[in-house]
Amino acid sequence: MKLSLLSSIGVTLLCIFSSAAAANYQCQLADLEKTQQKQNPFLKKLNLPKDTIIVESDENDVVHGEQITFKGNVVIYQQSQTVLANQAVYKEKQSQFLAEGNVKLNSSAATVEGESIFIDEKNKDFKLVNAEYQLGFNAGRGTAESFNIDGINELSLTEATFTTCPGEDPSWLFSSSEINISQEEGWGEAWNTVFKIADIPVLYLPYVTFPITDKRKSGLLFPKLGSNSRLGAYYSQPIYLNFAPNYDMTFTPSFMSERGWLWKVNSRYLSEHSDNLLQLEYMNEDDELPELEERYLSFVQHQSYWSDNWMFQLQWTELSDYGYISDFNSDYHHQADTHLNNLAQLSYQTEQFSARLLSQNIVELGLHSPSYKVPAQLELDWNTFSSVNGFGFGVRSSFTQFENEFVNEHQVFRSHIEPELRFNYHQPAFQFEASASYLATHYRQQFQDRDETQTVDRGVGKFRLLAGLNFEKFGRYFGEDVRQTLEPKIQYLYIEESDQSQINLYDSQRLKEDYFALFRSQTFSSIDRIEALNQVTLGVSSSIFNQNNQEIFRLGVAQVHELDDKIDLAGTNTQEVDSKPALAIEVFGQLSDNWQIDGGILYDRTSKKANSGFIALDYWLDEDKNLQINHRYVRDVANTTINQTGLFGSYKLNDQWSVAASYHYDSERDINLDGVIGFEYRSCCWSVQVSAQRQVVLDLNRTDFDNDGLVQYENGIGINFRFQGLGGEVVSDISKLFSDSIFAYRRPYLITK
């Protein structure tokens, strides 16, 4: 006897509810495991072929060639599932099976109970009357007046319900007059659907479609709503359009009671060799700032690979005004961003040669003096350097065009070539590097107040030696076997002095300095500023590694010593280039599996003041149990001192309640920068999150922003409901509140537990 139709039941059910697998089923996991354990202990001892079934019963009546009647405790075994009933009849001619009385289907996908089950083996049709189902892989359950499988891939339910809530009185429930599901297409559709909360109808949908696999489909996404003092009450409704598997679009109209309508369009296109993204945002008129007229944002991102060697990148953002992002935020820009990096880049690379053609425009947000644009830059690099010890030779070259219509020196052409001879020798216990190079740069400068062109030539020789040792020993610290390293390091760096008084900063900014930066051979991001140096950097670091080769402690100290105090810095822009003897200290400690401290300081021995410093203490137990306290200090950033303290914390109090908070304070200006607190209640089938936020308004369109203590605050309250099994998160997402903060929380990457 064969009844292959039963084998499709489990597969079909699994696909039906795969889209609801996000539901948190831990509330009923124990009960489900008990149910599954009782399902079919006999089958654990059998290895049945796919189309073979075994029927057990207290008695049976066989009419040869017509039918077989099974009575009393009927159990039908088929692979990993069983059907239990009081009685069953199998009609051989019609290949039909009818089971009645306390029918129960047990499978790995679901447990279904009903009055009767009818199976048509020839047509692969299946029908269960007055069914109650419980999913085996999550908490989804419901009822259906009829539960039908037509063929292999078609499922239909009438007068059906669905919920993930336990108990006889669920907190929420979906009820539909008819549900049809196509396993082949991966989608289902429902008619006359009513969404109920606490048995109260709150939403009626005459027709709705939903996925049963990970396939995307056009439709409405979850809306976003809330209220704050900057936008007023707001509501956003994303509308998703899936044109093809590799091309989609999301259209999002948003209404803000204090600002008006904002329209957003996001389009994504993926091909075999490229990844493309387009974001368009438009507001016809801002009710609060009508003088700005139209406000908009456009963002395009493209990346393509033509072969193993060729790559093209494009990233560009256009704004109507500097304050757009801080007012409305963006999916691809943070409200605290200080600049936009617009670029188009074509690159070619082999093992020894690379070429790059770049066009770049870095836009500083705010009413600042505009930076130089780079309409075109060509870089060509060739070298014989390799990981093998020995000598190598290389040549770096570039040609760059700069433009800035807002300054007198409005156009500059820079040509640069830098040959370098290098020797490397690396061993596990010793490293030695030596390099000698010559930096030759030619500038051709054009001015708006005169027709003549000015040329500047600069040639600078550079010599560098770096040597280091690596000592190791094994010992026992912190109650475990460890490996400790001691790494002394010395660097000698000599760079010729050169007159740079006629050279402006076109694309060069001073690099951040710390322990590792003291061993660099340059202190600026590009070549417009090259410091005259004759100095030695001494450093030593020590680390402790556990048996898993995980670093649990590190201390590094480095100091710069000038060898020649008589370098003639006349005409070399001493305020921008003069080397300062520095002392750097960096420390890291994995205090336990969950506690970590990380900090550093850069001390100027000439002024006897700290130039910069930071310290952070992290506690990390889980995604929803973490704490971070941090402080950062920078003496001078664009003529501004940064002296700020921050706190992040989130904690899951129990299975239902979680709390999160963050706070940042500016000691230099004595102002509260940002504060967020939120609470979350989560049950087995729904959750609610309530948050309050107060933060400084970043109005980059104001000329007096952050200069005269004119601080304005934005206050907001948000409420977010989620229903498990409808795209809600499995675990608490209370810590995601920090993404709306000016200072977004970042998990300490060294904590690995």
Short mmCIF file of N, CA, C and O in Angstrom, two decimals, residues 52 75 99 131 217 356 368 380 548 568 582 598 606 631 721:
data_model
loop_
_atom_site.label_atom_id
_atom_site.label_comp_id
_atom_site.label_asym_id
_atom_site.label_seq_id
_atom_site.Cartn_x
_atom_site.Cartn_y
_atom_site.Cartn_z
N THR A 52 6.02 4.47 1.19
CA THR A 52 5.53 3.35 1.99
C THR A 52 4.88 3.86 3.26
O THR A 52 5.39 4.78 3.90
N VAL A 75 -3.34 4.25 13.73
CA VAL A 75 -2.11 5.04 13.58
C VAL A 75 -1.53 4.74 12.21
O VAL A 75 -1.29 3.58 11.87
N ALA A 99 -10.12 9.32 7.12
CA ALA A 99 -9.96 9.02 8.54
C ALA A 99 -10.86 9.95 9.33
O ALA A 99 -10.95 11.15 9.04
N ALA A 131 -10.12 22.18 11.47
CA ALA A 131 -8.75 21.92 11.89
C ALA A 131 -8.25 22.95 12.89
O ALA A 131 -8.61 24.14 12.83
N LYS A 217 8.03 40.79 -2.66
CA LYS A 217 6.80 41.07 -3.39
C LYS A 217 6.36 42.49 -3.10
O LYS A 217 6.55 43.01 -2.01
N ARG A 356 45.05 54.96 -11.11
CA ARG A 356 43.76 55.44 -10.61
C ARG A 356 43.46 56.80 -11.22
O ARG A 356 44.30 57.71 -11.19
N HIS A 368 31.08 77.14 5.96
CA HIS A 368 32.53 77.21 6.01
C HIS A 368 33.05 77.68 4.67
O HIS A 368 32.34 77.70 3.66
N LEU A 380 49.79 57.01 -10.80
CA LEU A 380 50.45 55.85 -11.38
C LEU A 380 51.52 55.37 -10.41
O LEU A 380 52.41 56.14 -10.03
N ASN A 548 44.02 30.90 23.63
CA ASN A 548 43.33 30.99 22.34
C ASN A 548 43.94 32.06 21.44
O ASN A 548 43.34 32.45 20.44
N ASP A 568 66.35 75.28 10.10
CA ASP A 568 65.85 76.58 9.68
C ASP A 568 64.45 76.41 9.10
O ASP A 568 64.27 75.88 8.01
N ALA A 582 56.65 64.56 21.07
CA ALA A 582 55.42 64.04 21.64
C ALA A 582 55.69 62.77 22.41
O ALA A 582 56.64 62.03 22.13
N ASP A 598 39.99 50.53 27.32
CA ASP A 598 40.78 50.94 26.18
C ASP A 598 41.01 52.44 26.30
O ASP A 598 40.07 53.21 26.55
N THR A 606 56.64 70.03 24.68
CA THR A 606 57.05 71.43 24.59
C THR A 606 56.09 72.34 25.35
O THR A 606 56.49 73.15 26.18
N HIS A 631 35.25 58.86 27.58
CA HIS A 631 35.61 60.28 27.61
C HIS A 631 36.64 60.54 26.53
O HIS A 631 37.56 59.72 26.32
N PHE A 721 5.30 49.57 18.08
CA PHE A 721 4.68 48.27 18.33
C PHE A 721 5.22 47.25 17.34
O PHE A 721 5.44 47.56 16.17
#
